[in-house]
mmCIF file of C-alpha atoms in Angstrom:
data_model
loop_
_atom_site.group_PDB
_atom_site.id
_atom_site.type_symbol
_atom_site.label_atom_id
_atom_site.label_comp_id
_atom_site.label_asym_id
_atom_site.label_seq_id
_atom_site.Cartn_x
_atom_site.Cartn_y
_atom_site.Cartn_z
ATOM 1 C CA UNK A 1 53.915 223.900 50.837
ATOM 2 C CA UNK A 2 52.882 227.693 50.200
ATOM 3 C CA UNK A 3 49.291 228.342 49.323
ATOM 4 C CA UNK A 4 50.231 231.137 48.455
ATOM 5 C CA UNK A 5 50.058 233.084 44.927
ATOM 6 C CA UNK A 6 54.099 230.506 43.950
ATOM 7 C CA UNK A 7 52.160 227.795 45.138
ATOM 8 C CA UNK A 8 48.623 228.199 43.407
ATOM 9 C CA UNK A 9 50.328 228.910 40.036
ATOM 10 C CA UNK A 10 53.088 225.812 40.928
ATOM 11 C CA UNK A 11 49.932 224.135 41.255
ATOM 12 C CA UNK A 12 47.878 224.890 38.800
ATOM 13 C CA UNK A 13 50.626 224.438 35.978
ATOM 14 C CA UNK A 14 51.556 220.506 37.462
ATOM 15 C CA UNK A 15 48.131 219.748 37.806
ATOM 16 C CA UNK A 16 47.073 221.273 34.238
ATOM 17 C CA UNK A 17 49.706 218.757 33.392
ATOM 18 C CA UNK A 18 49.762 215.653 34.633
ATOM 19 C CA UNK A 19 51.409 216.053 38.482
ATOM 20 C CA UNK A 20 49.328 214.258 40.824
ATOM 21 C CA UNK A 21 49.305 217.666 43.087
ATOM 22 C CA UNK A 22 48.789 217.841 47.269
ATOM 23 C CA UNK A 23 48.970 221.686 48.340
ATOM 24 C CA UNK A 24 50.236 222.188 52.316
ATOM 25 C CA UNK A 25 49.341 225.304 53.993
ATOM 26 C CA UNK A 26 49.545 226.078 57.722
ATOM 27 C CA UNK A 27 46.953 228.522 57.600
ATOM 28 C CA UNK A 28 44.076 228.810 54.638
ATOM 29 C CA UNK A 29 45.264 229.768 50.581
ATOM 30 C CA UNK A 30 46.339 233.158 49.704
ATOM 31 C CA UNK A 31 46.642 234.250 53.767
ATOM 32 C CA UNK A 32 50.074 235.643 54.243
ATOM 33 C CA UNK A 33 52.201 237.887 51.694
ATOM 34 C CA UNK A 34 49.891 236.789 48.541
ATOM 35 C CA UNK A 35 45.906 238.637 50.729
ATOM 36 C CA UNK A 36 49.285 241.830 51.630
ATOM 37 C CA UNK A 37 50.683 242.878 48.194
ATOM 38 C CA UNK A 38 49.210 245.286 45.583
ATOM 39 C CA UNK A 39 48.501 243.128 42.840
ATOM 40 C CA UNK A 40 51.601 244.436 40.656
ATOM 41 C CA UNK A 41 52.438 242.585 37.317
ATOM 42 C CA UNK A 42 55.283 244.789 36.102
ATOM 43 C CA UNK A 43 58.173 245.559 33.838
ATOM 44 C CA UNK A 44 58.956 248.676 34.656
ATOM 45 C CA UNK A 45 61.160 247.984 37.559
ATOM 46 C CA UNK A 46 63.201 246.440 36.428
ATOM 47 C CA UNK A 47 66.736 246.539 34.821
ATOM 48 C CA UNK A 48 67.919 244.087 31.895
ATOM 49 C CA UNK A 49 69.071 241.296 33.186
ATOM 50 C CA UNK A 50 67.566 237.481 34.900
ATOM 51 C CA UNK A 51 64.290 239.121 36.580
ATOM 52 C CA UNK A 52 63.326 240.604 33.799
ATOM 53 C CA UNK A 53 63.396 238.110 31.460
ATOM 54 C CA UNK A 54 60.778 235.528 33.948
ATOM 55 C CA UNK A 55 58.809 239.274 34.150
ATOM 56 C CA UNK A 56 58.358 239.755 30.012
ATOM 57 C CA UNK A 57 57.902 235.744 30.886
ATOM 58 C CA UNK A 58 55.126 236.369 32.918
ATOM 59 C CA UNK A 59 53.920 239.273 31.597
ATOM 60 C CA UNK A 60 52.799 237.768 28.210
ATOM 61 C CA UNK A 61 51.673 234.322 29.873
ATOM 62 C CA UNK A 62 49.135 236.065 32.225
ATOM 63 C CA UNK A 63 46.656 236.782 29.213
ATOM 64 C CA UNK A 64 46.568 233.214 28.122
ATOM 65 C CA UNK A 65 46.582 231.967 32.023
ATOM 66 C CA UNK A 66 43.257 234.160 32.252
ATOM 67 C CA UNK A 67 42.056 233.093 28.872
ATOM 68 C CA UNK A 68 42.280 229.497 29.679
ATOM 69 C CA UNK A 69 40.829 229.901 33.083
ATOM 70 C CA UNK A 70 38.226 231.599 31.625
ATOM 71 C CA UNK A 71 37.215 229.249 28.827
ATOM 72 C CA UNK A 72 37.256 226.380 31.945
ATOM 73 C CA UNK A 73 34.213 224.543 32.222
ATOM 74 C CA UNK A 74 32.918 225.221 35.740
ATOM 75 C CA UNK A 75 32.055 222.410 38.318
ATOM 76 C CA UNK A 76 27.863 222.983 39.235
ATOM 77 C CA UNK A 77 28.293 224.728 42.593
ATOM 78 C CA UNK A 78 30.369 227.326 40.689
ATOM 79 C CA UNK A 79 28.555 230.321 39.171
ATOM 80 C CA UNK A 80 30.408 231.168 35.944
ATOM 81 C CA UNK A 81 32.553 232.928 35.018
ATOM 82 C CA UNK A 82 34.710 233.186 38.476
ATOM 83 C CA UNK A 83 38.081 232.865 37.406
ATOM 84 C CA UNK A 84 37.956 235.133 34.640
ATOM 85 C CA UNK A 85 39.277 238.444 34.489
ATOM 86 C CA UNK A 86 37.143 240.150 35.993
ATOM 87 C CA UNK A 87 37.024 237.981 38.603
ATOM 88 C CA UNK A 88 40.965 238.659 39.323
ATOM 89 C CA UNK A 89 40.583 242.014 38.231
ATOM 90 C CA UNK A 90 42.360 241.960 35.619
ATOM 91 C CA UNK A 91 43.755 246.010 34.279
ATOM 92 C CA UNK A 92 46.156 246.253 32.469
ATOM 93 C CA UNK A 93 46.344 250.215 33.159
ATOM 94 C CA UNK A 94 50.194 250.431 32.430
ATOM 95 C CA UNK A 95 52.668 252.376 34.319
ATOM 96 C CA UNK A 96 54.166 255.541 34.351
ATOM 97 C CA UNK A 97 57.782 256.454 36.188
ATOM 98 C CA UNK A 98 58.492 260.132 37.236
ATOM 99 C CA UNK A 99 62.044 261.879 38.547
ATOM 100 C CA UNK A 100 61.058 264.880 40.897
ATOM 101 C CA UNK A 101 64.256 266.118 40.302
ATOM 102 C CA UNK A 102 67.019 266.812 38.082
ATOM 103 C CA UNK A 103 69.321 263.411 39.301
ATOM 104 C CA UNK A 104 65.857 261.483 38.840
ATOM 105 C CA UNK A 105 65.817 262.226 35.302
ATOM 106 C CA UNK A 106 69.606 261.685 35.153
ATOM 107 C CA UNK A 107 68.727 257.727 36.482
ATOM 108 C CA UNK A 108 65.909 257.829 34.816
ATOM 109 C CA UNK A 109 66.509 258.324 31.286
ATOM 110 C CA UNK A 110 69.041 255.915 30.334
ATOM 111 C CA UNK A 111 67.648 253.221 33.110
ATOM 112 C CA UNK A 112 64.836 253.245 31.056
ATOM 113 C CA UNK A 113 66.858 253.155 27.304
ATOM 114 C CA UNK A 114 68.495 250.376 28.542
ATOM 115 C CA UNK A 115 65.251 248.521 29.063
ATOM 116 C CA UNK A 116 64.460 249.411 25.831
ATOM 117 C CA UNK A 117 67.206 247.899 24.124
ATOM 118 C CA UNK A 118 66.142 244.829 26.284
ATOM 119 C CA UNK A 119 63.225 244.244 24.651
ATOM 120 C CA UNK A 120 60.612 246.647 26.981
ATOM 121 C CA UNK A 121 58.179 249.369 25.699
ATOM 122 C CA UNK A 122 59.160 252.390 27.632
ATOM 123 C CA UNK A 123 58.223 255.550 25.915
ATOM 124 C CA UNK A 124 59.582 259.228 27.389
ATOM 125 C CA UNK A 125 56.749 261.567 27.975
ATOM 126 C CA UNK A 126 56.078 265.026 27.362
ATOM 127 C CA UNK A 127 55.082 267.480 29.928
ATOM 128 C CA UNK A 128 51.123 267.805 27.629
ATOM 129 C CA UNK A 129 51.016 263.646 28.186
ATOM 130 C CA UNK A 130 51.826 263.329 31.224
ATOM 131 C CA UNK A 131 49.277 266.021 32.475
ATOM 132 C CA UNK A 132 47.272 264.242 30.266
ATOM 133 C CA UNK A 133 47.553 261.165 31.273
ATOM 134 C CA UNK A 134 47.719 262.534 35.085
ATOM 135 C CA UNK A 135 46.176 265.182 35.260
ATOM 136 C CA UNK A 136 45.784 265.600 39.394
ATOM 137 C CA UNK A 137 50.472 264.373 39.378
ATOM 138 C CA UNK A 138 52.775 267.570 40.913
ATOM 139 C CA UNK A 139 53.659 269.858 38.565
ATOM 140 C CA UNK A 140 57.684 269.528 39.788
ATOM 141 C CA UNK A 141 58.918 267.026 37.252
ATOM 142 C CA UNK A 142 61.903 266.543 35.529
ATOM 143 C CA UNK A 143 61.105 263.464 33.307
ATOM 144 C CA UNK A 144 58.503 260.489 33.165
ATOM 145 C CA UNK A 145 58.794 257.577 31.621
ATOM 146 C CA UNK A 146 55.510 255.654 30.608
ATOM 147 C CA UNK A 147 55.281 252.002 30.516
ATOM 148 C CA UNK A 148 51.869 250.309 28.130
ATOM 149 C CA UNK A 149 52.845 246.632 29.902
ATOM 150 C CA UNK A 150 52.913 247.190 33.732
ATOM 151 C CA UNK A 151 48.829 245.993 34.237
ATOM 152 C CA UNK A 152 47.536 244.448 38.081
ATOM 153 C CA UNK A 153 45.415 242.042 39.710
ATOM 154 C CA UNK A 154 43.990 241.516 42.772
ATOM 155 C CA UNK A 155 46.339 239.539 44.306
ATOM 156 C CA UNK A 156 44.332 236.977 46.516
ATOM 157 C CA UNK A 157 41.314 236.435 44.401
ATOM 158 C CA UNK A 158 44.023 235.687 41.485
ATOM 159 C CA UNK A 159 45.390 233.389 43.910
ATOM 160 C CA UNK A 160 41.883 231.527 44.034
ATOM 161 C CA UNK A 161 41.491 231.349 41.167
ATOM 162 C CA UNK A 162 44.761 229.533 40.215
ATOM 163 C CA UNK A 163 43.906 227.550 43.510
ATOM 164 C CA UNK A 164 40.618 226.591 41.782
ATOM 165 C CA UNK A 165 41.649 225.740 38.649
ATOM 166 C CA UNK A 166 44.062 223.536 39.914
ATOM 167 C CA UNK A 167 41.742 221.587 42.034
ATOM 168 C CA UNK A 168 39.920 220.873 39.146
ATOM 169 C CA UNK A 169 42.646 219.460 37.310
ATOM 170 C CA UNK A 170 42.570 216.594 40.316
ATOM 171 C CA UNK A 171 45.011 219.087 42.811
ATOM 172 C CA UNK A 172 43.947 218.706 46.279
ATOM 173 C CA UNK A 173 44.157 221.406 49.617
ATOM 174 C CA UNK A 174 45.198 220.437 52.956
ATOM 175 C CA UNK A 175 45.138 223.086 55.221
ATOM 176 C CA UNK A 176 46.827 224.115 58.620
ATOM 177 C CA UNK A 177 48.958 222.032 57.736
ATOM 178 C CA UNK A 178 52.774 222.633 58.452
ATOM 179 C CA UNK A 179 56.166 221.313 58.007
ATOM 180 C CA UNK A 180 57.893 220.516 61.067
ATOM 181 C CA UNK A 181 60.424 217.944 60.181
ATOM 182 C CA UNK A 182 61.768 216.212 57.068
ATOM 183 C CA UNK A 183 62.147 211.765 56.230
ATOM 184 C CA UNK A 184 64.317 210.810 53.694
ATOM 185 C CA UNK A 185 65.660 207.232 52.983
ATOM 186 C CA UNK A 186 68.945 207.098 51.299
ATOM 187 C CA UNK A 187 69.526 210.426 51.529
ATOM 188 C CA UNK A 188 66.338 211.942 49.150
ATOM 189 C CA UNK A 189 63.425 213.745 50.994
ATOM 190 C CA UNK A 190 60.529 210.891 50.813
ATOM 191 C CA UNK A 191 58.492 213.090 53.463
ATOM 192 C CA UNK A 192 57.797 215.832 55.195
ATOM 193 C CA UNK A 193 56.864 214.981 58.988
ATOM 194 C CA UNK A 194 53.372 217.280 60.179
ATOM 195 C CA UNK A 195 51.605 216.958 63.138
ATOM 196 C CA UNK A 196 48.738 214.189 61.565
ATOM 197 C CA UNK A 197 51.720 212.918 60.765
ATOM 198 C CA UNK A 198 54.236 212.508 57.350
ATOM 199 C CA UNK A 199 53.248 213.135 53.829
ATOM 200 C CA UNK A 200 54.855 211.066 51.161
ATOM 201 C CA UNK A 201 55.505 211.907 47.550
ATOM 202 C CA UNK A 202 58.127 211.726 45.170
ATOM 203 C CA UNK A 203 58.901 215.588 44.736
ATOM 204 C CA UNK A 204 58.933 218.596 47.226
ATOM 205 C CA UNK A 205 58.009 222.017 46.754
ATOM 206 C CA UNK A 206 58.931 224.782 48.903
ATOM 207 C CA UNK A 207 57.195 227.618 47.698
ATOM 208 C CA UNK A 208 56.378 229.078 51.307
ATOM 209 C CA UNK A 209 57.596 233.051 49.989
ATOM 210 C CA UNK A 210 59.115 234.692 53.165
ATOM 211 C CA UNK A 211 58.743 231.266 55.542
ATOM 212 C CA UNK A 212 60.295 228.962 52.944
ATOM 213 C CA UNK A 213 64.381 229.615 55.031
ATOM 214 C CA UNK A 214 62.749 228.005 58.210
ATOM 215 C CA UNK A 215 60.811 225.657 55.840
ATOM 216 C CA UNK A 216 64.401 224.819 54.571
ATOM 217 C CA UNK A 217 65.749 224.557 57.726
ATOM 218 C CA UNK A 218 63.213 222.364 58.960
ATOM 219 C CA UNK A 219 63.980 220.106 56.510
ATOM 220 C CA UNK A 220 67.802 220.332 57.200
ATOM 221 C CA UNK A 221 69.259 222.569 54.494
ATOM 222 C CA UNK A 222 69.591 226.310 54.737
ATOM 223 C CA UNK A 223 68.205 228.971 52.520
ATOM 224 C CA UNK A 224 69.055 232.629 52.536
ATOM 225 C CA UNK A 225 65.215 233.440 52.054
ATOM 226 C CA UNK A 226 64.866 236.356 55.173
ATOM 227 C CA UNK A 227 61.461 238.532 55.932
ATOM 228 C CA UNK A 228 61.264 241.337 54.272
ATOM 229 C CA UNK A 229 58.197 243.796 55.357
ATOM 230 C CA UNK A 230 56.454 246.534 54.033
ATOM 231 C CA UNK A 231 53.421 248.615 54.632
ATOM 232 C CA UNK A 232 50.215 250.041 52.286
ATOM 233 C CA UNK A 233 47.333 252.855 52.782
ATOM 234 C CA UNK A 234 44.190 252.258 52.021
ATOM 235 C CA UNK A 235 42.002 255.508 51.128
ATOM 236 C CA UNK A 236 38.125 255.436 51.084
ATOM 237 C CA UNK A 237 37.067 255.382 47.654
ATOM 238 C CA UNK A 238 37.552 258.319 45.044
ATOM 239 C CA UNK A 239 36.150 259.855 42.179
ATOM 240 C CA UNK A 240 39.191 258.977 39.176
ATOM 241 C CA UNK A 241 42.057 260.343 40.277
ATOM 242 C CA UNK A 242 44.552 258.696 39.045
ATOM 243 C CA UNK A 243 45.037 256.334 36.040
ATOM 244 C CA UNK A 244 48.396 254.690 35.947
ATOM 245 C CA UNK A 245 50.434 252.650 38.383
ATOM 246 C CA UNK A 246 52.536 256.200 39.429
ATOM 247 C CA UNK A 247 55.760 256.434 41.157
ATOM 248 C CA UNK A 248 58.935 257.467 41.730
ATOM 249 C CA UNK A 249 62.033 256.983 40.165
ATOM 250 C CA UNK A 250 63.540 256.033 43.423
ATOM 251 C CA UNK A 251 61.099 253.062 43.831
ATOM 252 C CA UNK A 252 63.387 251.165 42.087
ATOM 253 C CA UNK A 253 66.572 251.764 43.966
ATOM 254 C CA UNK A 254 64.503 250.968 46.771
ATOM 255 C CA UNK A 255 63.775 247.352 44.813
ATOM 256 C CA UNK A 256 67.556 246.812 44.688
ATOM 257 C CA UNK A 257 68.619 247.757 47.683
ATOM 258 C CA UNK A 258 69.746 245.269 50.479
ATOM 259 C CA UNK A 259 69.960 247.577 53.705
ATOM 260 C CA UNK A 260 67.708 246.624 56.618
ATOM 261 C CA UNK A 261 66.798 249.979 57.350
ATOM 262 C CA UNK A 262 63.705 251.947 56.579
ATOM 263 C CA UNK A 263 63.438 252.682 52.596
ATOM 264 C CA UNK A 264 60.346 254.426 51.713
ATOM 265 C CA UNK A 265 59.665 255.760 47.660
ATOM 266 C CA UNK A 266 56.239 257.057 46.195
ATOM 267 C CA UNK A 267 53.690 254.034 44.884
ATOM 268 C CA UNK A 268 50.143 255.073 43.680
ATOM 269 C CA UNK A 269 47.195 253.189 41.770
ATOM 270 C CA UNK A 270 44.142 253.093 42.107
ATOM 271 C CA UNK A 271 41.695 249.746 42.699
ATOM 272 C CA UNK A 272 38.685 248.894 40.799
ATOM 273 C CA UNK A 273 36.602 250.129 44.062
ATOM 274 C CA UNK A 274 37.542 253.738 43.864
ATOM 275 C CA UNK A 275 40.217 253.642 47.011
ATOM 276 C CA UNK A 276 44.257 254.428 46.286
ATOM 277 C CA UNK A 277 46.621 252.700 46.958
ATOM 278 C CA UNK A 278 49.372 254.328 48.702
ATOM 279 C CA UNK A 279 53.169 252.838 49.075
ATOM 280 C CA UNK A 280 55.449 251.390 50.031
ATOM 281 C CA UNK A 281 57.900 251.086 52.597
ATOM 282 C CA UNK A 282 61.137 248.250 52.823
ATOM 283 C CA UNK A 283 62.796 246.523 56.533
ATOM 284 C CA UNK A 284 63.759 244.409 57.019
ATOM 285 C CA UNK A 285 62.714 243.491 61.556
ATOM 286 C CA UNK A 286 61.765 240.335 61.069
ATOM 287 C CA UNK A 287 58.303 238.383 61.054
ATOM 288 C CA UNK A 288 57.738 241.731 63.500
ATOM 289 C CA UNK A 289 53.836 242.196 62.470
ATOM 290 C CA UNK A 290 53.279 246.357 64.258
ATOM 291 C CA UNK A 291 51.645 248.240 61.776
ATOM 292 C CA UNK A 292 54.310 251.590 63.027
ATOM 293 C CA UNK A 293 53.378 255.190 62.924
ATOM 294 C CA UNK A 294 56.211 256.778 61.285
ATOM 295 C CA UNK A 295 56.679 254.025 58.374
ATOM 296 C CA UNK A 296 52.833 255.080 57.459
ATOM 297 C CA UNK A 297 53.623 258.643 57.800
ATOM 298 C CA UNK A 298 56.943 258.328 55.612
ATOM 299 C CA UNK A 299 55.156 256.634 52.744
ATOM 300 C CA UNK A 300 51.841 259.071 53.214
ATOM 301 C CA UNK A 301 54.836 262.119 53.338
ATOM 302 C CA UNK A 302 55.805 260.413 49.774
ATOM 303 C CA UNK A 303 52.789 260.089 47.986
ATOM 304 C CA UNK A 304 51.552 263.347 48.165
ATOM 305 C CA UNK A 305 54.961 264.837 47.179
ATOM 306 C CA UNK A 306 53.750 263.022 43.697
ATOM 307 C CA UNK A 307 49.571 263.342 43.966
ATOM 308 C CA UNK A 308 49.703 267.219 46.537
ATOM 309 C CA UNK A 309 46.209 266.626 45.540
ATOM 310 C CA UNK A 310 45.105 263.888 48.217
ATOM 311 C CA UNK A 311 46.511 266.373 50.486
ATOM 312 C CA UNK A 312 43.351 265.513 53.200
ATOM 313 C CA UNK A 313 41.955 261.845 51.614
ATOM 314 C CA UNK A 314 40.264 259.944 54.628
ATOM 315 C CA UNK A 315 42.617 256.121 54.508
ATOM 316 C CA UNK A 316 40.447 253.915 56.014
ATOM 317 C CA UNK A 317 43.358 251.510 56.994
ATOM 318 C CA UNK A 318 47.312 250.482 56.262
ATOM 319 C CA UNK A 319 48.075 247.055 56.130
ATOM 320 C CA UNK A 320 51.713 245.326 55.924
ATOM 321 C CA UNK A 321 53.080 241.965 55.090
ATOM 322 C CA UNK A 322 56.294 240.494 53.975
ATOM 323 C CA UNK A 323 57.822 239.615 51.550
ATOM 324 C CA UNK A 324 60.530 236.971 51.012
ATOM 325 C CA UNK A 325 63.813 238.571 50.666
ATOM 326 C CA UNK A 326 67.363 237.083 48.892
ATOM 327 C CA UNK A 327 70.207 238.659 49.416
ATOM 328 C CA UNK A 328 71.041 239.608 45.314
ATOM 329 C CA UNK A 329 66.475 239.218 44.612
ATOM 330 C CA UNK A 330 66.785 237.197 42.232
ATOM 331 C CA UNK A 331 63.949 234.087 42.950
ATOM 332 C CA UNK A 332 64.990 231.305 43.803
ATOM 333 C CA UNK A 333 63.596 228.277 41.132
ATOM 334 C CA UNK A 334 64.540 224.734 40.427
ATOM 335 C CA UNK A 335 65.624 221.576 42.465
ATOM 336 C CA UNK A 336 68.016 221.846 45.917
ATOM 337 C CA UNK A 337 71.473 219.215 45.194
ATOM 338 C CA UNK A 338 72.025 218.904 48.783
ATOM 339 C CA UNK A 339 68.803 217.278 49.226
ATOM 340 C CA UNK A 340 67.101 214.996 46.189
ATOM 341 C CA UNK A 341 63.891 215.544 46.297
ATOM 342 C CA UNK A 342 63.124 219.110 47.347
ATOM 343 C CA UNK A 343 62.697 221.620 44.680
ATOM 344 C CA UNK A 344 62.019 225.462 45.596
ATOM 345 C CA UNK A 345 60.216 228.305 44.209
ATOM 346 C CA UNK A 346 60.626 231.110 46.446
ATOM 347 C CA UNK A 347 62.394 234.085 46.859
ATOM 348 C CA UNK A 348 60.280 236.775 44.857
ATOM 349 C CA UNK A 349 60.138 240.127 47.339
ATOM 350 C CA UNK A 350 57.623 242.207 46.416
ATOM 351 C CA UNK A 351 57.444 240.465 42.704
ATOM 352 C CA UNK A 352 55.685 237.616 43.384
ATOM 353 C CA UNK A 353 52.358 238.256 42.140
ATOM 354 C CA UNK A 354 53.994 239.546 38.435
ATOM 355 C CA UNK A 355 56.840 236.200 38.453
ATOM 356 C CA UNK A 356 54.368 233.952 39.607
ATOM 357 C CA UNK A 357 53.075 232.084 36.108
ATOM 358 C CA UNK A 358 56.360 232.388 35.028
ATOM 359 C CA UNK A 359 57.729 230.828 38.224
ATOM 360 C CA UNK A 360 55.436 228.659 37.844
ATOM 361 C CA UNK A 361 56.002 227.906 34.102
ATOM 362 C CA UNK A 362 59.644 226.957 34.340
ATOM 363 C CA UNK A 363 59.251 224.814 37.775
ATOM 364 C CA UNK A 364 57.487 222.131 35.354
ATOM 365 C CA UNK A 365 59.965 222.404 32.643
ATOM 366 C CA UNK A 366 62.801 222.126 34.788
ATOM 367 C CA UNK A 367 60.750 218.774 36.425
ATOM 368 C CA UNK A 368 60.211 217.210 33.508
ATOM 369 C CA UNK A 369 63.700 218.137 31.520
ATOM 370 C CA UNK A 370 62.069 219.764 28.712
ATOM 371 C CA UNK A 371 63.826 223.086 27.264
ATOM 372 C CA UNK A 372 63.304 226.452 29.374
ATOM 373 C CA UNK A 373 61.012 228.871 28.200
ATOM 374 C CA UNK A 374 64.355 231.132 28.947
ATOM 375 C CA UNK A 375 67.466 230.933 31.164
ATOM 376 C CA UNK A 376 66.914 229.345 34.443
ATOM 377 C CA UNK A 377 70.251 228.932 35.690
ATOM 378 C CA UNK A 378 70.682 232.137 37.675
ATOM 379 C CA UNK A 379 67.913 230.766 39.408
ATOM 380 C CA UNK A 380 69.869 228.051 40.410
ATOM 381 C CA UNK A 381 69.323 227.159 44.396
ATOM 382 C CA UNK A 382 73.158 227.114 44.977
ATOM 383 C CA UNK A 383 74.710 229.982 44.113
ATOM 384 C CA UNK A 384 76.459 231.649 46.691
ATOM 385 C CA UNK A 385 73.961 235.163 47.840
ATOM 386 C CA UNK A 386 71.126 232.163 48.234
ATOM 387 C CA UNK A 387 73.825 229.466 50.565
ATOM 388 C CA UNK A 388 76.166 231.825 51.580
ATOM 389 C CA UNK A 389 74.739 233.466 54.746
ATOM 390 C CA UNK A 390 72.269 231.075 55.121
ATOM 391 C CA UNK A 391 72.030 230.289 59.000
ATOM 392 C CA UNK A 392 72.773 226.647 59.891
ATOM 393 C CA UNK A 393 70.790 224.017 59.825
ATOM 394 C CA UNK A 394 69.459 222.756 63.360
ATOM 395 C CA UNK A 395 66.356 220.658 62.401
ATOM 396 C CA UNK A 396 66.688 216.839 63.266
ATOM 397 C CA UNK A 397 65.910 214.648 59.682
ATOM 398 C CA UNK A 398 64.330 210.904 60.474
ATOM 399 C CA UNK A 399 66.136 208.455 58.502
ATOM 400 C CA UNK A 400 62.795 206.406 57.638
ATOM 401 C CA UNK A 401 63.312 202.558 57.212
#
């Protein structure tokens, strides 16, 4: 349930492994959260712990997955190379985290040291190296760390490529199909109700991103996954100006914050088309999708603090999307013990693009009872952060004969 990047990655992993896969989405493939992301594949923003382990696993897997996509023989109606690294704009350009205050440096350098102890490549940069790497960066910097393993993809293209490979392996896709409720038999989920009738299966995977909490509610089990809004500004194409993903050290704090009010930090990176993406913001406003000028202004102001040379550059558009937020900032991956037959792969907030292929591998390993590549227990469904504050379910469950 869900044809965004997480659903697409899971569908591909399971279809290639021989599962009979049907992907349901209430809209279209990669049409919601995935298409409103920046495409980050990051290790730089995660401290030691389960999410970093999942990020490291996914970062190792991404090149392997893209190579497999490129090697797959296309069907006659597909152009050669449609699913290769070039098609998804894979760019292992690395990331640079910059502190612009003494306090920022005092936080950044120990954070990077802890990451190095956990196996992350994090290289402290002196001023000359930083200037050579990013000549247009502000001169007001107190510390910088380079992360060579940070990468980027075009998110909608990546999701489409994964889903295309799943379809090639035998999966099916049904769009415009909204899950309305559950059909159970003997306490087990045996079908989901849709406007077109019930859809039966042995296993159901809730990969509906920010809507996962609502889907779970309709199926009769509360799940505390909420939407968290983010906005991005896109400049007109420019000559080469930003060469890595560059963000202020306070970005990590914004990612880890549970505050519902507006959180902004400077995140600046270029695309292959020459445009520059300016972020980022985080705020909990439900599913209110209105762009707020004050939010965009705050995002732009933070970006200009990092790259003053962008002053006067034209912004050609802005967009926003909803991220699936969980209070403890960890994804939800695995079986729901309250409703046999239901599994979840959600709650990745803004890291879903990067974590998608690792999540898919864990899901397949858990489904088949295989040894998992990393410890999956921190992502279990029945942990307090996921169930503790979830709303009481009010969906009516139909009992099958």
